[in-house]
CSV table of C-alpha atoms in Angstrom, one decimal:
chain,number,residue,atom,x,y,z
O,1,UNK,CA,7.5,34.9,-28.4
O,2,UNK,CA,7.3,34.3,-24.7
O,3,UNK,CA,11.0,33.7,-24.4
O,4,UNK,CA,10.8,30.0,-23.4
O,5,UNK,CA,14.2,28.3,-23.3
O,6,UNK,CA,12.6,24.9,-24.1
O,7,UNK,CA,9.2,23.5,-25.1
O,8,UNK,CA,8.2,19.9,-24.2
O,9,UNK,CA,5.8,18.4,-26.7
O,10,UNK,CA,4.0,16.5,-23.9
O,11,UNK,CA,2.0,14.1,-26.1
O,12,UNK,CA,3.3,10.8,-27.4
O,13,UNK,CA,1.1,10.9,-30.5
O,14,UNK,CA,2.4,14.3,-31.4
O,15,UNK,CA,5.9,13.3,-30.6
O,16,UNK,CA,5.7,10.3,-32.8
O,17,UNK,CA,4.0,12.1,-35.7
O,18,UNK,CA,5.1,15.7,-35.7
O,19,UNK,CA,8.3,16.2,-33.6
O,20,UNK,CA,10.7,15.5,-36.4
O,21,UNK,CA,9.0,17.9,-38.7
O,22,UNK,CA,8.9,20.6,-36.0
O,23,UNK,CA,12.6,20.2,-35.3
O,24,UNK,CA,13.9,19.7,-38.8
O,25,UNK,CA,11.6,21.8,-40.9
O,26,UNK,CA,9.4,24.3,-39.0
O,27,UNK,CA,11.9,25.7,-36.5
O,28,UNK,CA,14.9,26.2,-38.9
O,29,UNK,CA,12.5,28.0,-41.3
O,30,UNK,CA,10.6,30.0,-38.8
O,31,UNK,CA,13.4,30.6,-36.3
O,32,UNK,CA,16.7,30.1,-38.2
O,33,UNK,CA,18.8,31.4,-35.3
O,34,UNK,CA,18.0,28.5,-32.9
O,35,UNK,CA,20.8,26.0,-32.3
O,36,UNK,CA,20.1,22.9,-34.4
O,37,UNK,CA,16.3,23.3,-33.9
O,38,UNK,CA,16.5,21.6,-30.5
O,39,UNK,CA,14.3,23.9,-28.5
O,40,UNK,CA,11.3,21.6,-28.9
O,41,UNK,CA,11.7,18.1,-27.3
O,42,UNK,CA,9.4,15.1,-27.1
O,43,UNK,CA,8.6,12.6,-24.4
O,44,UNK,CA,9.3,9.3,-26.2
O,45,UNK,CA,13.2,9.2,-26.1
O,46,UNK,CA,13.5,10.1,-22.3
O,47,UNK,CA,10.9,7.4,-21.5
O,48,UNK,CA,12.8,4.8,-23.6
O,49,UNK,CA,16.1,5.8,-22.0
O,50,UNK,CA,14.6,5.2,-18.6
O,51,UNK,CA,13.0,1.9,-19.6
O,52,UNK,CA,16.3,0.5,-21.0
O,53,UNK,CA,18.0,1.3,-17.7
O,54,UNK,CA,15.3,-0.3,-15.6
O,55,UNK,CA,14.6,-3.6,-17.5
O,56,UNK,CA,16.3,-6.7,-16.2
O,57,UNK,CA,15.1,-9.3,-18.8
O,58,UNK,CA,15.1,-6.9,-21.8
O,59,UNK,CA,11.4,-7.3,-22.4
O,60,UNK,CA,9.7,-3.9,-22.4
O,61,UNK,CA,6.0,-3.2,-22.8
O,62,UNK,CA,4.3,-0.1,-24.1
O,63,UNK,CA,0.8,1.0,-23.4
O,64,UNK,CA,-0.1,3.7,-25.9
O,65,UNK,CA,-2.8,5.2,-28.2
O,66,UNK,CA,-3.5,3.5,-31.5
O,67,UNK,CA,-1.6,6.2,-33.4
O,68,UNK,CA,1.4,5.9,-31.2
O,69,UNK,CA,1.5,2.2,-31.4
O,70,UNK,CA,1.1,2.2,-35.2
O,71,UNK,CA,3.8,4.7,-35.6
O,72,UNK,CA,6.4,2.3,-34.2
O,73,UNK,CA,8.2,5.2,-32.5
O,74,UNK,CA,8.8,3.4,-29.2
O,75,UNK,CA,10.0,0.2,-30.9
O,76,UNK,CA,12.5,2.2,-33.0
O,77,UNK,CA,13.8,4.3,-30.2
O,78,UNK,CA,14.2,1.4,-27.7
O,79,UNK,CA,16.1,-0.7,-30.2
O,80,UNK,CA,18.4,2.2,-31.1
O,81,UNK,CA,19.4,2.2,-27.4
O,82,UNK,CA,19.6,-1.6,-27.1
O,83,UNK,CA,19.2,-3.9,-30.1
O,84,UNK,CA,18.5,-6.8,-27.8
O,85,UNK,CA,15.4,-5.2,-26.3
O,86,UNK,CA,12.1,-7.0,-27.1
O,87,UNK,CA,9.2,-4.6,-27.4
O,88,UNK,CA,5.6,-5.5,-26.8
O,89,UNK,CA,3.0,-2.8,-27.6
O,90,UNK,CA,-0.6,-2.7,-26.5
O,91,UNK,CA,-3.0,0.0,-27.8
O,92,UNK,CA,-5.3,1.2,-25.0
O,93,UNK,CA,-7.6,3.7,-26.8
O,94,UNK,CA,-10.4,3.7,-24.2
O,95,UNK,CA,-8.2,5.0,-21.3
O,96,UNK,CA,-7.9,8.6,-22.7
O,97,UNK,CA,-11.7,9.3,-22.9
O,98,UNK,CA,-12.1,7.8,-19.4
O,99,UNK,CA,-9.6,10.4,-18.0
O,100,UNK,CA,-11.1,13.2,-19.9
O,101,UNK,CA,-14.5,12.4,-18.5
O,102,UNK,CA,-13.0,12.4,-15.0
O,103,UNK,CA,-14.0,8.7,-14.5
O,104,UNK,CA,-10.5,7.3,-13.9
O,105,UNK,CA,-11.5,6.1,-10.3
O,106,UNK,CA,-14.6,4.3,-11.5
O,107,UNK,CA,-15.0,0.5,-11.3
O,108,UNK,CA,-15.4,0.3,-15.0
O,109,UNK,CA,-12.1,2.2,-15.5
O,110,UNK,CA,-10.3,-0.3,-13.1
O,111,UNK,CA,-11.7,-3.2,-15.1
O,112,UNK,CA,-10.5,-1.7,-18.3
O,113,UNK,CA,-7.0,-1.1,-16.9
O,114,UNK,CA,-6.8,-4.7,-15.7
O,115,UNK,CA,-7.8,-5.9,-19.1
O,116,UNK,CA,-5.0,-4.0,-20.8
O,117,UNK,CA,-2.4,-4.8,-18.2
O,118,UNK,CA,-3.2,-8.5,-18.1
O,119,UNK,CA,-2.8,-8.7,-21.9
O,120,UNK,CA,0.6,-7.1,-22.0
O,121,UNK,CA,2.0,-8.7,-18.8
O,122,UNK,CA,1.3,-12.1,-20.5
O,123,UNK,CA,4.3,-11.2,-22.7
O,124,UNK,CA,6.6,-11.7,-19.7
O,125,UNK,CA,7.7,-8.0,-19.6
O,126,UNK,CA,9.3,-6.6,-16.5
O,127,UNK,CA,9.1,-2.9,-17.4
O,128,UNK,CA,6.1,-1.0,-18.8
O,129,UNK,CA,6.2,2.4,-20.4
O,130,UNK,CA,2.9,4.4,-19.9
O,131,UNK,CA,3.1,5.8,-23.4
O,132,UNK,CA,0.5,8.4,-23.1
O,133,UNK,CA,0.5,11.3,-20.7
O,134,UNK,CA,-3.1,10.5,-19.7
O,135,UNK,CA,-2.0,7.1,-18.4
O,136,UNK,CA,-0.2,8.5,-15.4
O,137,UNK,CA,-3.7,8.9,-13.8
O,138,UNK,CA,-3.8,5.1,-13.7
O,139,UNK,CA,-0.3,4.5,-12.4
O,140,UNK,CA,-1.4,3.2,-8.9
O,141,UNK,CA,-4.1,1.0,-10.4
O,142,UNK,CA,-1.6,-0.5,-12.9
O,143,UNK,CA,0.8,-1.2,-10.2
O,144,UNK,CA,-1.9,-3.0,-8.2
O,145,UNK,CA,-2.6,-5.2,-11.2
O,146,UNK,CA,1.1,-5.9,-11.7
O,147,UNK,CA,3.1,-5.2,-8.5
O,148,UNK,CA,6.3,-6.5,-9.8
O,149,UNK,CA,6.5,-4.3,-12.9
O,150,UNK,CA,8.8,-1.3,-13.1
O,151,UNK,CA,6.7,1.5,-14.5
O,152,UNK,CA,8.0,4.3,-16.6
O,153,UNK,CA,5.7,7.3,-16.2
O,154,UNK,CA,6.7,10.2,-18.4
O,155,UNK,CA,5.9,13.1,-16.0
O,156,UNK,CA,8.6,12.1,-13.4
O,157,UNK,CA,11.0,11.0,-16.2
O,158,UNK,CA,10.8,14.4,-17.9
O,159,UNK,CA,11.0,16.2,-14.6
O,160,UNK,CA,14.2,14.5,-13.8
O,161,UNK,CA,15.5,15.1,-17.3
O,162,UNK,CA,14.9,18.8,-16.9
O,163,UNK,CA,16.3,18.8,-13.4
O,164,UNK,CA,19.5,17.2,-14.7
O,165,UNK,CA,19.7,19.8,-17.4
O,166,UNK,CA,19.4,22.4,-14.6
O,167,UNK,CA,16.4,24.0,-16.3
O,168,UNK,CA,14.2,23.5,-13.2
O,169,UNK,CA,16.3,25.5,-10.8
O,170,UNK,CA,13.9,28.1,-9.4
O,171,UNK,CA,14.6,31.7,-10.5
O,172,UNK,CA,13.2,35.0,-9.4
O,173,UNK,CA,11.2,35.1,-12.6
O,174,UNK,CA,9.8,31.6,-12.0
O,175,UNK,CA,8.8,32.4,-8.5
O,176,UNK,CA,7.1,35.6,-9.5
O,177,UNK,CA,5.0,33.6,-12.0
O,178,UNK,CA,4.3,31.0,-9.3
O,179,UNK,CA,6.4,28.3,-11.0
O,180,UNK,CA,7.8,27.1,-7.7
O,181,UNK,CA,9.1,23.6,-6.9
O,182,UNK,CA,8.2,21.6,-3.8
O,183,UNK,CA,11.5,20.0,-2.5
O,184,UNK,CA,9.4,17.2,-1.1
O,185,UNK,CA,7.9,16.5,-4.5
O,186,UNK,CA,11.3,16.5,-6.1
O,187,UNK,CA,12.6,14.0,-3.4
O,188,UNK,CA,9.6,11.7,-4.0
O,189,UNK,CA,10.2,11.8,-7.8
O,190,UNK,CA,13.8,10.8,-7.4
O,191,UNK,CA,13.2,8.1,-4.9
O,192,UNK,CA,10.5,6.6,-7.0
O,193,UNK,CA,12.7,6.7,-10.1
O,194,UNK,CA,15.5,4.8,-8.5
O,195,UNK,CA,13.4,2.2,-6.9
O,196,UNK,CA,13.9,-0.2,-9.8
O,197,UNK,CA,17.6,0.2,-9.7
O,198,UNK,CA,17.6,-0.8,-6.0
O,199,UNK,CA,15.4,-3.8,-6.9
O,200,UNK,CA,18.1,-4.8,-9.4
O,201,UNK,CA,20.8,-4.8,-6.6
O,202,UNK,CA,22.4,-1.6,-7.9
O,203,UNK,CA,23.2,1.3,-5.6
O,204,UNK,CA,23.0,5.0,-6.0
O,205,UNK,CA,25.3,7.4,-4.1
O,206,UNK,CA,22.5,9.8,-3.2
O,207,UNK,CA,18.8,10.4,-3.3
O,208,UNK,CA,19.3,14.1,-3.1
O,209,UNK,CA,17.7,15.5,-6.3
O,210,UNK,CA,20.2,18.4,-6.3
O,211,UNK,CA,23.1,16.1,-6.0
O,212,UNK,CA,21.8,14.1,-9.0
O,213,UNK,CA,21.3,17.2,-11.1
């Protein structure tokens, strides 16, 4: 009704449980004129694509909610992209209520993060998907616990995906609604995203986000 060109279902649990039904059943029935029902996208596939590009030893970890882990969505999508990928999943159900209580900076939260990270790092992973949008709040703490891990955080990944699709180019309407983009933030997102490629000895021709779009 609001004229949105695209809706991101920014929840891994919802993406794993409901996205297919929304795309294949609800949208064609409710809005039959939409092309292939692809106006609603999830966050799992973009995260998997990023992880497959970043991993060096083909061992990828996933921190997620119980429902997301049980669904097997990350395991399926990662192996669709590369059948040789080994996927190790860890349910981290206590992290969401910590964030929602505003306690993510507490010592008890740091101890909980370390517990989860230590368990999944023991599987010799080199890349870790933060498979819940709440977990981005713990990104710095997770990196402190495992400084050699490449982290896949869905916010930046989705931002780059949209940028590449040229859906994030500011327009007059966006500016009038205060949906403006900070070029410095865009630059930081791109540079952080390509860090793991540089660590792998690969090069990229430009860190200019507009050049990469």
